[in-house]
CSV table of C-alpha atoms in Angstrom, one decimal:
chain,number,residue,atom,x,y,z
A,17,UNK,CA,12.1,3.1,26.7
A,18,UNK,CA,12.7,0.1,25.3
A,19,UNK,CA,9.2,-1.1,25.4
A,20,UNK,CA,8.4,1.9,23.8
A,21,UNK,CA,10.7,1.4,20.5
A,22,UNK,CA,9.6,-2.2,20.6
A,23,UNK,CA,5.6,-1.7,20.1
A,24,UNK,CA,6.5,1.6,17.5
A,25,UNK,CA,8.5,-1.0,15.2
A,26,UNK,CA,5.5,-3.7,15.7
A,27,UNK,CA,2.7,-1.4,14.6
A,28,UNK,CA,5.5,0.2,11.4
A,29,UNK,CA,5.5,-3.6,10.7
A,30,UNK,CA,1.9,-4.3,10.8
A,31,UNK,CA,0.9,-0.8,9.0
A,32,UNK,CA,3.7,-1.9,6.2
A,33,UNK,CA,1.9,-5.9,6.0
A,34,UNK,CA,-1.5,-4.2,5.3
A,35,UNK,CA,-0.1,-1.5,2.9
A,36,UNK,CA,1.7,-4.8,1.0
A,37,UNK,CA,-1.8,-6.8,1.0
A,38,UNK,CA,-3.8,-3.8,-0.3
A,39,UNK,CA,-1.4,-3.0,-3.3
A,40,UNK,CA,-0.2,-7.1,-4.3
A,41,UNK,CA,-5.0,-7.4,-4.3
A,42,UNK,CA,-4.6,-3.9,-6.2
A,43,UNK,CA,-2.4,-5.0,-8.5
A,44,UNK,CA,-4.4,-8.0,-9.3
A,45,UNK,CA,-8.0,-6.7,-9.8
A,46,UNK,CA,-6.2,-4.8,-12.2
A,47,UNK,CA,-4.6,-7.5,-14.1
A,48,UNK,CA,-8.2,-9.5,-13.7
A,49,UNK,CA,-9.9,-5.6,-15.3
A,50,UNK,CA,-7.2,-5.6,-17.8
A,51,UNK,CA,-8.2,-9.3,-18.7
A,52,UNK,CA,-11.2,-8.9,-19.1
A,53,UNK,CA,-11.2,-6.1,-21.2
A,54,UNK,CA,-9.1,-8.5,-23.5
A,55,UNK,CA,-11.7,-10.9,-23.6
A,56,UNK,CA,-14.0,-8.2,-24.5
A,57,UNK,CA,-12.3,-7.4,-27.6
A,58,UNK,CA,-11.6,-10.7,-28.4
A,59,UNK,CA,-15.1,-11.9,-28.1
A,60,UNK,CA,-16.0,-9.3,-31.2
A,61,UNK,CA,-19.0,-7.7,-28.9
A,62,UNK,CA,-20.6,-5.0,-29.9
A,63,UNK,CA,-19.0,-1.8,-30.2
A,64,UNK,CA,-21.5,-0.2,-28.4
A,65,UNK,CA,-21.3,-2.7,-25.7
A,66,UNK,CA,-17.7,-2.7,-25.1
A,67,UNK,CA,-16.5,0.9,-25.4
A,68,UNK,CA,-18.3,2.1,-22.4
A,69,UNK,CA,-17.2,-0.9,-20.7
A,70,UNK,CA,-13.3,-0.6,-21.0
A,71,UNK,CA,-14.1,3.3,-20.3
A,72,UNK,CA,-14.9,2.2,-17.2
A,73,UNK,CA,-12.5,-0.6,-16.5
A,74,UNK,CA,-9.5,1.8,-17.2
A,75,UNK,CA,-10.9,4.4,-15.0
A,76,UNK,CA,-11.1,2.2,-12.1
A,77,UNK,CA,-7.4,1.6,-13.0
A,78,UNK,CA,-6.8,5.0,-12.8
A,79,UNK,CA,-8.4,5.3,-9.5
A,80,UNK,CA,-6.5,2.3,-8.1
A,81,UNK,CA,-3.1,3.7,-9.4
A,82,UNK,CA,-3.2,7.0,-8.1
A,83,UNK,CA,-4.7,5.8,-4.9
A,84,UNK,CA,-2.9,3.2,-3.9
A,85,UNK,CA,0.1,3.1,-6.2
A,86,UNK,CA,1.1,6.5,-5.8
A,87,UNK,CA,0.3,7.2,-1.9
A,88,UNK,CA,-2.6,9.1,-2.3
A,89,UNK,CA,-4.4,7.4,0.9
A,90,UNK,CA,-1.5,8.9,3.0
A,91,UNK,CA,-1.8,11.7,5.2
A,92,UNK,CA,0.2,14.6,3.5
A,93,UNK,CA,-0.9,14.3,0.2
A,94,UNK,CA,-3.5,16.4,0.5
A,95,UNK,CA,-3.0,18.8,-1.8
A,96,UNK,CA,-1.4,17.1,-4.6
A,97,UNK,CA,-4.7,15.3,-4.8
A,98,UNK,CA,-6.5,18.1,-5.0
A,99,UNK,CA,-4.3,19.4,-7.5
A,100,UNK,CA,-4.9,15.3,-9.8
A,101,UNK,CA,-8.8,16.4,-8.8
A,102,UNK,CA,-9.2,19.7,-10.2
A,103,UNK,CA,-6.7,18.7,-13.0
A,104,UNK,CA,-9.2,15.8,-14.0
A,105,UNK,CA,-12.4,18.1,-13.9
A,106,UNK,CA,-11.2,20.2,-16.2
A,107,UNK,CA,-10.0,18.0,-18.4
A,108,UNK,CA,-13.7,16.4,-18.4
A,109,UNK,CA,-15.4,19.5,-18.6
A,110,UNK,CA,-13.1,20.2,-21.8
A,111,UNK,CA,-13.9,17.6,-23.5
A,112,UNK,CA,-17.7,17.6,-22.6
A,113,UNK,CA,-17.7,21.3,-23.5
A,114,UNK,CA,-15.9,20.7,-26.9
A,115,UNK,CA,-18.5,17.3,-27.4
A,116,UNK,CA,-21.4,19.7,-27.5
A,117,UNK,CA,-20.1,22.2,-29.5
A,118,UNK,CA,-19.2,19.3,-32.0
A,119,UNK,CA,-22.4,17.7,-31.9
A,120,UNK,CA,-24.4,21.1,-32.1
C-alpha cells in the first residue's frame, strides 16, 4: 500500500515539474512576443506592416493565456472552453459582419 502512495506522489510530482516548465517557457515567449511588438513600434515601421503583426502577436497571447494560464489543457474544462470558443466566434463574426456593412 505503501508502494502504491509512493509511485502516486512521484508521478503528482513529475506531472506538477512539467506543468511548471510549460507555463515559466509560456510566460516567456510572451514576454519575448510582447518585446518585440515594442520594438515594432519603436522602429517607426509601416503601419501597414505592423498592425497585422501585433494582431497576431497578441492573439497568440491570448491562446497561451487561456490555454495554459487558465487550465484549459486539463481534463474537465471541457465545456467552459467551448463556452471561450463559441464566445470568440461570435464576437469575430460581429465584427466581420459590422466591417462589411461599413465598408458597403
Amino acid at each position: 500500500m505503501a508502494e502504491n502512495t509512493n509511485i502516486h506522489e512521484n508521478y503528482k510530482r513529475k506531472k506538477n515539474k512539467e506543468e511548471m516548465k510549460q507555463q515559466v517557457i509560456t510566460f516567456a515567449l510572451m514576454i519575448v512576443f510582447t518585446l518585440i511588438a515594442f520594438g515594432m513600434v519603436k522602429a517607426d515601421l509601416s503601419k501597414l506592416f505592423v498592425i497585422p503583426i501585433l494582431l497576431v502577436l497578441a492573439a497568440v497571447q491570448v491562446g497561451f493565456q487561456l490555454y495554459y494560464f487558465m487550465h484549459m489543457s486539463h481534463k474537465g474544462h471541457e465545456m467552459p472552453a467551448l463556452m471561450i470558443y463559441a464566445g470568440a466566434f461570435v464576437a469575430f463574426m460581429t465584427v466581420l459582419t459590422l466591417s462589411v456593412l461599413i465598408w458597403w
